[in-house]
Coordinates of C-alpha atoms and ligand atoms in Angstrom, one line a residue:
M26 CA 16.4 -2.7 89.8
K27 CA 15.2 -5.8 91.7
H28 CA 13.2 -7.7 89.2
H29 CA 14.3 -11.2 90.1
I30 CA 13.4 -12.7 93.5
D31 CA 17.1 -13.9 94.0
E32 CA 18.1 -10.4 93.9
L33 CA 16.2 -9.6 97.0
A34 CA 18.3 -9.0 100.3
I35 CA 16.7 -11.8 101.9
F36 CA 18.2 -14.2 99.7
G37 CA 21.6 -12.7 99.9
G38 CA 21.4 -9.7 97.3
Q39 CA 22.9 -6.6 98.3
P40 CA 20.4 -4.2 99.8
A41 CA 18.9 -2.1 97.4
F42 CA 20.0 1.1 99.4
T43 CA 23.2 1.8 101.4
Q44 CA 21.7 4.3 103.4
P45 CA 18.4 3.7 105.1
L46 CA 15.2 5.3 103.7
H47 CA 13.0 6.4 106.7
V48 CA 9.3 7.2 107.0
G49 CA 9.2 10.5 108.7
R50 CA 12.7 11.8 107.4
P51 CA 12.3 15.5 108.2
N52 CA 11.8 18.1 105.4
L53 CA 14.2 20.9 105.7
G54 CA 13.2 24.3 104.3
D55 CA 15.7 26.9 103.2
R56 CA 18.7 26.5 105.2
Q57 CA 20.1 29.9 104.9
R58 CA 16.8 31.5 106.0
L59 CA 16.8 29.0 109.0
M60 CA 20.3 29.9 110.0
S61 CA 20.0 33.8 109.5
R62 CA 16.7 33.4 111.9
I63 CA 18.8 31.6 114.4
D64 CA 21.7 34.3 114.2
E65 CA 19.2 36.9 114.8
L66 CA 17.5 35.2 118.0
L67 CA 20.9 34.6 119.4
D68 CA 21.7 38.2 118.7
R69 CA 18.6 39.1 120.4
R70 CA 19.4 36.8 123.2
W71 CA 15.5 36.2 123.5
L72 CA 15.3 32.5 123.4
T73 CA 12.0 31.4 124.5
N74 CA 8.7 32.8 126.6
D75 CA 6.6 34.0 123.9
G76 CA 9.5 35.7 121.9
P77 CA 9.2 37.6 118.5
L78 CA 9.5 34.4 116.4
V79 CA 6.8 32.3 118.3
Q80 CA 4.7 35.5 117.8
E81 CA 5.2 35.5 114.1
F82 CA 4.6 31.7 113.8
E83 CA 1.2 32.0 115.5
R84 CA 0.5 34.8 113.1
R85 CA 1.2 32.8 110.1
L86 CA -0.7 29.7 111.4
V87 CA -3.7 32.0 112.0
E88 CA -3.5 33.2 108.3
F89 CA -2.8 29.9 107.0
T90 CA -5.5 27.8 108.8
G91 CA -8.2 30.8 109.1
A92 CA -8.7 30.0 112.8
K93 CA -9.2 32.8 115.0
H94 CA -6.3 31.9 117.5
C95 CA -3.5 29.7 117.2
I96 CA -1.4 29.1 120.5
A97 CA 2.1 27.5 119.7
T98 CA 3.2 24.8 122.1
C99 CA 6.3 22.6 122.7
N100 CA 4.8 19.6 120.9
G101 CA 1.3 18.2 119.9
T102 CA 1.0 16.1 123.1
V103 CA 1.0 19.0 125.3
A104 CA -1.2 21.0 123.1
L105 CA -3.9 18.1 123.4
E106 CA -3.5 17.8 127.2
L107 CA -3.6 21.8 127.5
A108 CA -6.8 21.7 125.1
A109 CA -8.4 19.1 127.1
R110 CA -7.9 20.7 130.3
A111 CA -8.9 24.2 129.2
T112 CA -12.1 23.1 127.8
E113 CA -12.7 21.5 131.3
I114 CA -13.6 18.2 129.9
A115 CA -13.5 16.2 133.3
G116 CA -15.8 18.8 134.9
A117 CA -17.0 17.3 138.3
V118 CA -16.9 13.9 137.1
N119 CA -14.1 11.5 138.7
E120 CA -12.5 9.3 135.8
A121 CA -14.5 11.2 133.1
E122 CA -14.7 9.4 129.8
V123 CA -13.6 10.6 126.5
I124 CA -14.4 8.7 123.1
V125 CA -11.3 8.3 121.2
P126 CA -10.4 6.1 118.1
A127 CA -8.0 3.2 119.2
F128 CA -6.2 3.5 116.0
T129 CA -4.0 6.5 116.5
F130 CA -0.7 7.2 117.7
V131 CA -0.6 6.5 121.4
A132 CA -0.1 10.4 122.3
T133 CA -3.8 10.7 121.8
A134 CA -4.8 8.5 124.6
H135 CA -1.9 9.2 126.8
A136 CA -2.6 13.0 126.8
L137 CA -6.0 12.2 128.0
R138 CA -5.1 9.5 130.5
W139 CA -2.2 11.7 132.0
L140 CA -4.9 14.2 132.9
G141 CA -6.8 11.5 134.8
L142 CA -9.5 11.1 132.1
R143 CA -10.5 7.5 130.8
P144 CA -10.1 6.9 127.1
V145 CA -13.0 5.0 125.9
F146 CA -11.7 3.3 122.6
C147 CA -14.1 3.4 119.6
D148 CA -13.4 1.4 116.2
I149 CA -12.6 3.1 113.1
E150 CA -14.2 2.9 109.7
P151 CA -12.6 0.8 107.1
A152 CA -12.1 3.4 104.2
G153 CA -10.5 6.3 106.0
H154 CA -9.1 4.5 109.1
T155 CA -10.7 7.4 111.1
I156 CA -13.4 7.2 114.3
D157 CA -16.6 5.5 113.0
P158 CA -19.5 7.7 114.0
E159 CA -22.1 4.8 113.7
R160 CA -20.3 3.4 116.6
V161 CA -19.7 6.3 119.0
E162 CA -23.2 6.6 120.5
A163 CA -23.1 3.1 121.8
L164 CA -20.1 4.1 123.9
I165 CA -21.9 7.2 125.7
T166 CA -22.5 6.8 129.4
P167 CA -23.3 9.3 132.1
R168 CA -19.5 9.6 132.5
T169 CA -19.0 10.6 129.0
R170 CA -17.8 14.1 128.6
A171 CA -16.0 14.6 125.3
I172 CA -15.2 13.1 121.9
V173 CA -11.7 13.4 120.4
G174 CA -11.7 12.9 116.8
V175 CA -8.3 12.2 115.1
H176 CA -7.7 13.4 111.3
L177 CA -5.3 10.5 110.0
W178 CA -3.0 10.3 107.2
G179 CA -3.9 13.8 105.9
R180 CA -7.8 12.8 105.9
P181 CA -10.0 14.4 108.0
C182 CA -12.6 12.3 110.1
H183 CA -16.3 12.6 109.9
I184 CA -16.4 16.1 111.3
D185 CA -20.0 16.8 110.7
R186 CA -21.4 13.6 112.0
L187 CA -19.3 13.7 115.2
Q188 CA -20.5 17.6 115.6
Q189 CA -24.1 16.2 115.6
I190 CA -23.5 13.5 118.0
A191 CA -21.8 15.6 120.4
E192 CA -24.4 18.6 120.1
R193 CA -27.0 15.9 120.7
H194 CA -25.6 14.6 123.9
G195 CA -23.9 17.9 125.1
L196 CA -20.3 16.6 124.9
A197 CA -17.1 18.7 124.1
L198 CA -15.6 17.9 120.6
L199 CA -11.9 18.3 120.2
F200 CA -9.8 17.2 117.2
D201 CA -6.2 15.7 116.9
A202 CA -5.1 17.3 113.8
A203 CA -1.5 16.2 114.0
H204 CA -1.6 14.6 110.6
A205 CA -4.0 17.3 109.0
F206 CA -2.0 20.5 108.9
G207 CA -2.9 22.1 105.6
C208 CA -5.8 20.0 104.8
T209 CA -9.7 20.7 104.3
F210 CA -13.0 19.2 105.1
R211 CA -15.9 20.4 102.8
G212 CA -13.7 23.2 101.7
G213 CA -13.0 24.5 105.5
T214 CA -9.5 24.3 106.6
I215 CA -8.6 22.2 109.4
G216 CA -8.1 24.3 112.5
G217 CA -11.4 25.9 112.5
F218 CA -13.5 22.7 113.7
G219 CA -15.0 21.6 117.2
K220 CA -13.9 23.5 120.4
A221 CA -10.3 23.3 119.5
E222 CA -8.1 21.5 117.0
I223 CA -4.4 20.5 117.9
F224 CA -1.3 20.3 115.4
S225 CA 2.0 18.7 115.8
F226 CA 5.2 20.1 114.2
H227 CA 7.3 17.3 115.3
A228 CA 10.5 16.6 113.0
T229 CA 8.7 13.8 111.4
K230 CA 5.7 16.0 110.3
F231 CA 6.0 17.6 106.8
V232 CA 6.0 21.0 108.5
N233 CA 8.2 20.7 111.6
A234 CA 9.6 23.0 114.1
F235 CA 12.0 20.2 115.4
E236 CA 9.5 19.8 118.2
G237 CA 6.5 21.9 118.5
G238 CA 2.6 21.8 118.4
A239 CA -0.4 24.4 118.3
I240 CA -3.9 24.8 119.3
A241 CA -6.2 26.3 117.0
T242 CA -9.5 27.5 118.1
N243 CA -12.2 30.1 117.2
D244 CA -13.3 30.6 121.0
D245 CA -11.9 34.0 122.5
V246 CA -12.2 32.8 126.1
L247 CA -10.7 29.4 125.4
A248 CA -7.6 31.0 123.7
A249 CA -6.9 33.2 126.7
R250 CA -7.1 30.3 129.2
L251 CA -4.9 28.4 127.0
R252 CA -2.2 31.1 126.7
L253 CA -2.2 31.6 130.7
M254 CA -2.0 27.7 131.0
R255 CA 1.0 27.3 128.7
N256 CA 2.9 29.6 130.8
F257 CA 2.4 28.4 134.3
G258 CA -0.7 30.6 134.6
F259 CA 1.2 33.8 134.7
A260 CA -0.9 36.8 133.5
G261 CA 2.0 39.2 134.2
Y262 CA 5.3 39.5 136.2
D263 CA 4.5 37.7 139.8
Q264 CA 0.9 37.2 138.9
V265 CA -0.4 33.8 138.6
V266 CA -4.0 33.6 138.1
S267 CA -4.3 29.9 137.0
L268 CA -3.0 26.3 137.2
G269 CA -0.5 26.0 134.2
V270 CA 2.5 24.0 132.9
N271 CA 5.4 24.9 130.7
G272 CA 4.0 24.2 127.3
K273 CA 5.8 26.8 125.6
M274 CA 7.5 26.8 122.2
S275 CA 11.1 28.0 121.9
E276 CA 12.5 30.6 119.7
V277 CA 14.6 28.1 117.8
S278 CA 11.6 25.9 117.2
A279 CA 9.6 28.8 115.9
A280 CA 12.5 29.7 113.7
M281 CA 12.3 26.2 112.1
G282 CA 8.5 26.4 112.0
L283 CA 8.4 29.5 110.3
T284 CA 11.1 28.4 107.8
S285 CA 9.4 25.1 107.2
L286 CA 5.9 26.9 107.0
E287 CA 7.5 29.0 103.9
S288 CA 8.1 25.8 102.0
C289 CA 4.8 24.2 102.9
H290 CA 3.3 24.3 99.5
E291 CA 6.6 22.9 97.8
F292 CA 6.5 20.0 100.6
I293 CA 2.8 19.2 99.7
A294 CA 3.6 19.1 95.9
V295 CA 6.5 16.8 96.4
N296 CA 4.4 14.4 98.5
R297 CA 1.4 14.6 96.1
R298 CA 3.8 13.7 93.3
N299 CA 5.4 10.7 95.5
H300 CA 1.8 9.6 96.2
E301 CA 0.8 9.4 92.6
Q302 CA 4.0 7.6 91.8
Y303 CA 3.5 5.1 94.3
R304 CA -0.1 4.8 93.4
H305 CA 0.7 4.4 89.7
E306 CA 3.7 1.8 90.4
L307 CA 2.0 -0.3 93.0
S308 CA -1.3 -0.9 90.9
G309 CA -2.1 -4.3 90.0
I310 CA 0.0 -5.9 92.7
A311 CA -2.3 -8.6 94.2
G312 CA -3.4 -7.8 97.8
L313 CA -2.0 -4.3 97.8
T314 CA -4.4 -1.3 98.1
M315 CA -3.4 2.5 98.7
L316 CA -5.6 4.7 100.7
A317 CA -7.5 7.0 98.6
Y318 CA -7.6 10.7 98.8
D319 CA -10.8 12.9 98.1
P320 CA -9.9 14.7 95.0
G321 CA -12.5 17.5 96.1
E322 CA -10.3 18.3 99.5
Q323 CA -6.8 19.5 99.9
S324 CA -4.6 17.1 101.5
N325 CA -0.8 17.2 102.7
Y326 CA -0.2 13.5 101.3
Q327 CA 2.4 13.4 104.3
Y328 CA 2.0 9.6 104.8
V329 CA 1.9 6.9 102.0
V330 CA -0.2 4.3 103.3
A331 CA -1.0 0.8 101.8
E332 CA -3.0 -2.1 102.9
V333 CA -2.0 -5.6 102.6
D334 CA -4.4 -8.2 102.2
A335 CA -2.4 -11.2 103.3
E336 CA -4.4 -13.9 101.5
A337 CA -4.5 -12.1 98.2
A338 CA -0.8 -11.0 98.2
G339 CA 0.2 -14.3 99.7
L340 CA 2.5 -12.4 102.0
S341 CA 1.4 -10.6 105.2
R342 CA 2.1 -6.9 106.1
D343 CA 4.8 -8.0 108.4
D344 CA 6.4 -10.3 105.9
L345 CA 6.7 -7.3 103.5
V346 CA 8.0 -5.1 106.1
E347 CA 10.7 -7.7 106.8
V348 CA 11.6 -7.7 103.0
L349 CA 11.8 -4.1 102.9
W350 CA 13.9 -3.8 106.0
A351 CA 16.6 -6.2 104.6
E352 CA 16.7 -3.6 101.5
N353 CA 17.2 -0.7 104.1
V354 CA 13.7 0.4 103.5
L355 CA 12.4 1.3 106.9
A356 CA 8.7 0.8 106.3
R357 CA 6.4 1.3 109.1
R358 CA 3.4 -0.4 110.7
Y359 CA 1.7 2.6 112.3
F360 CA -0.3 2.3 114.9
F361 CA 0.3 -1.3 115.6
P362 CA -1.5 -2.9 117.7
G363 CA -3.8 -0.2 118.4
C364 CA -4.0 1.8 121.7
H365 CA -6.4 -0.7 123.0
R366 CA -3.7 -3.2 123.1
M367 CA -1.0 -1.0 124.7
E368 CA -0.2 -0.1 128.3
P369 CA -1.6 1.0 130.5
Y370 CA -5.0 0.5 128.9
V371 CA -4.6 -3.1 127.9
S372 CA -4.1 -4.2 131.6
A373 CA -6.7 -1.8 133.0
S374 CA -9.5 -3.8 131.3
E375 CA -10.2 -6.4 128.8
P376 CA -9.3 -4.7 125.3
P377 CA -12.6 -3.7 123.7
H378 CA -13.9 -5.8 120.6
L379 CA -12.7 -3.5 117.7
P380 CA -12.6 -5.7 114.7
V381 CA -11.8 -2.9 112.1
T382 CA -8.9 -1.5 114.1
D383 CA -7.4 -4.9 114.8
R384 CA -7.6 -5.8 110.9
V385 CA -6.3 -2.4 110.0
A386 CA -3.4 -2.4 112.5
G387 CA -2.4 -5.8 111.3
S388 CA -2.2 -4.7 107.5
V389 CA -1.2 -1.0 107.2
L390 CA 2.0 -0.4 105.6
L391 CA 3.7 3.1 105.6
L392 CA 6.2 3.6 103.0
P393 CA 8.9 6.5 103.0
T394 CA 7.9 9.7 101.2
G395 CA 9.1 13.5 101.6
T396 CA 11.5 15.7 100.2
T397 CA 14.4 13.2 101.0
I398 CA 13.1 10.6 98.6
G399 CA 13.2 10.8 94.7
P400 CA 11.2 9.1 91.9
A401 CA 14.3 6.5 91.3
E402 CA 14.0 5.3 94.9
I403 CA 10.2 5.2 94.7
T404 CA 10.5 3.0 91.7
E405 CA 12.9 0.6 93.3
I406 CA 10.8 0.4 96.5
C407 CA 7.9 -0.4 94.3
A408 CA 9.8 -3.1 92.3
I409 CA 11.0 -5.0 95.6
I410 CA 7.2 -5.1 96.6
R411 CA 6.2 -6.3 93.3
T412 CA 9.0 -8.8 93.0
A413 CA 8.2 -10.1 96.5
V414 CA 4.6 -10.6 96.0
S415 CA 5.1 -12.2 92.7
G416 CA 7.3 -14.8 94.4
A417 CA 5.4 -14.9 97.6
E418 CA 5.8 -18.6 98.3
R419 CA 9.5 -18.6 98.2
V420 CA 9.7 -15.4 100.1
Q421 CA 7.5 -16.8 102.9
Q422 CA 9.7 -20.0 102.9
K423 CA 12.9 -17.9 103.2
L424 CA 11.3 -15.6 106.0
R425 CA 10.4 -18.9 107.8
E426 CA 14.1 -20.0 107.8
R427 CA 15.3 -16.8 108.8
R428 CA 12.9 -16.4 111.8
Ligands
T4K21 N1 -1.4 12.7 117.5 C1 -1.1 12.1 116.4 C2 -2.2 11.3 115.6 C3 0.4 11.7 116.2 O1 0.9 11.0 115.0 C4 1.3 12.3 117.1 C5 2.5 12.3 116.7 C6 0.9 13.0 118.2 C7 -0.6 13.1 118.5 C8 1.9 13.7 119.1 O2 2.5 15.0 118.5 P1 3.8 15.3 119.2 O3 3.7 15.4 120.6 O4 4.9 14.0 118.9 O5 4.2 16.6 118.8 C9 6.7 9.6 115.5 C10 6.8 11.0 115.9 O6 7.6 11.0 117.2 C11 5.6 11.4 116.4 O7 5.4 12.9 116.7 C12 4.4 11.1 115.4 N2 3.0 11.4 115.8 C13 4.3 9.7 114.9 C14 3.4 9.3 113.9 O8 5.8 9.3 114.5 P2 7.9 7.4 116.2 O9 7.6 6.7 117.6 O10 7.4 6.6 115.0 O11 9.4 8.0 116.0 P3 10.6 7.5 115.6 O12 11.6 8.0 116.6 O13 10.5 5.9 115.4 O14 10.8 8.3 114.1 C15 10.2 8.0 113.0 C16 11.0 7.8 111.9 O15 11.5 9.0 111.7 C17 12.4 6.9 112.0 O16 12.3 6.1 110.9 C18 13.6 7.9 112.0 C19 12.9 9.1 111.4 N3 13.5 10.3 112.1 C20 13.0 10.9 113.1 C21 13.5 11.9 113.7 C22 13.0 12.5 114.9 C23 14.4 10.9 111.1 O17 14.8 10.5 110.2 N4 14.9 12.2 111.9 C24 14.4 12.5 113.1 O18 14.9 13.8 113.3 O19 6.9 8.6 116.4

């Protein structure tokens, strides 16, 4: 274990790990079960287009979330596009505005922009990194049609307060729940809030379908519309009744999704154990704070999120990322620099003043978790961070020489 600063790889020590440790390394469920499902689907020669595995996956999602309908899709981004399109957010307004947090994966903003909507970026609240309801109302204009809240890091955003604002102003309310599968808000399972909530089952999510997504809704009419839109608007052979795209999930993705879902509780238990170990072993390091979880709610703990206060730690978040990458720990700085500073948004207008987003985007450090990482590796990662911070001045000097 690296307890002395000279052992760090940036000073010429051997990297702590011979193979890279990734944030987002996929969890695999029961491999035999997956293989037999794939064998069966090959035998059936039914590979996509609302096949039996997709239908079974959707039934399991309904059971799991308690939402009335779950419509499986090819990924989370298309799920959000479909949900935004099917709720007719734009209405008759050209360049209709949708209020979204800037601190999210760029897919949230892109999905809206792709439909010709204009994302209006809102700041976040510092404790949970989700959209700050206090700041939403000031952004509402006559062109505003919707709010998209994002549940980040396995913690829901302020659903109830957003709901009140949406109702007061007659706006649609959608949730990007790509990070919140298996989580609760005030005891209610994510999937049942707003007009619709969207999930991602991308390989990097704790429950994955290789690529995949789903839209959860309690609205029968919306669900029927979504099913049509997901399949080019087909209501039957030769019968196209609406505009649509190819948003379908394939059978092989559903095979993975079902297998992954069967291990869901085990994955959550591992994530939770990892999270607690990180919290314990990183405690007391100057300038480092772990994102807290509400013990009264269920979380999937799928991300281990720390914030680095550069002044107190003597090292910035980016310094620590560099130290860790040299050790083969591929820590990430999601969602730097924030959507408002990415294209095409940054060129379209002067980036809005979002001080909390800017601070959090500059200080958030994500560490590897999931089933591919064990207690010994976490202890090593924490030791590297502790050693680097305790020798911050020398580390900084070394990093300056390397750059
Ligand atoms: N909304 C939110 C809030 C989201 O976070 C996302 C997706 C979406 C919407 C859209 O949902 P999808 O349309 O993607 O279903 C990754 C994922 O690609 C993305 O799905 C996810 N959020 C985002 C948070 O993370 P990148 O750009 O970080 O991917 P990449 O290629 O750098 O991979 C991440 C790490 O995982 C790397 O260290 C490598 C490792 N990895 C990745 C894959 C794919 C593996 O070890 N094995 C793999 O198979 O976006």
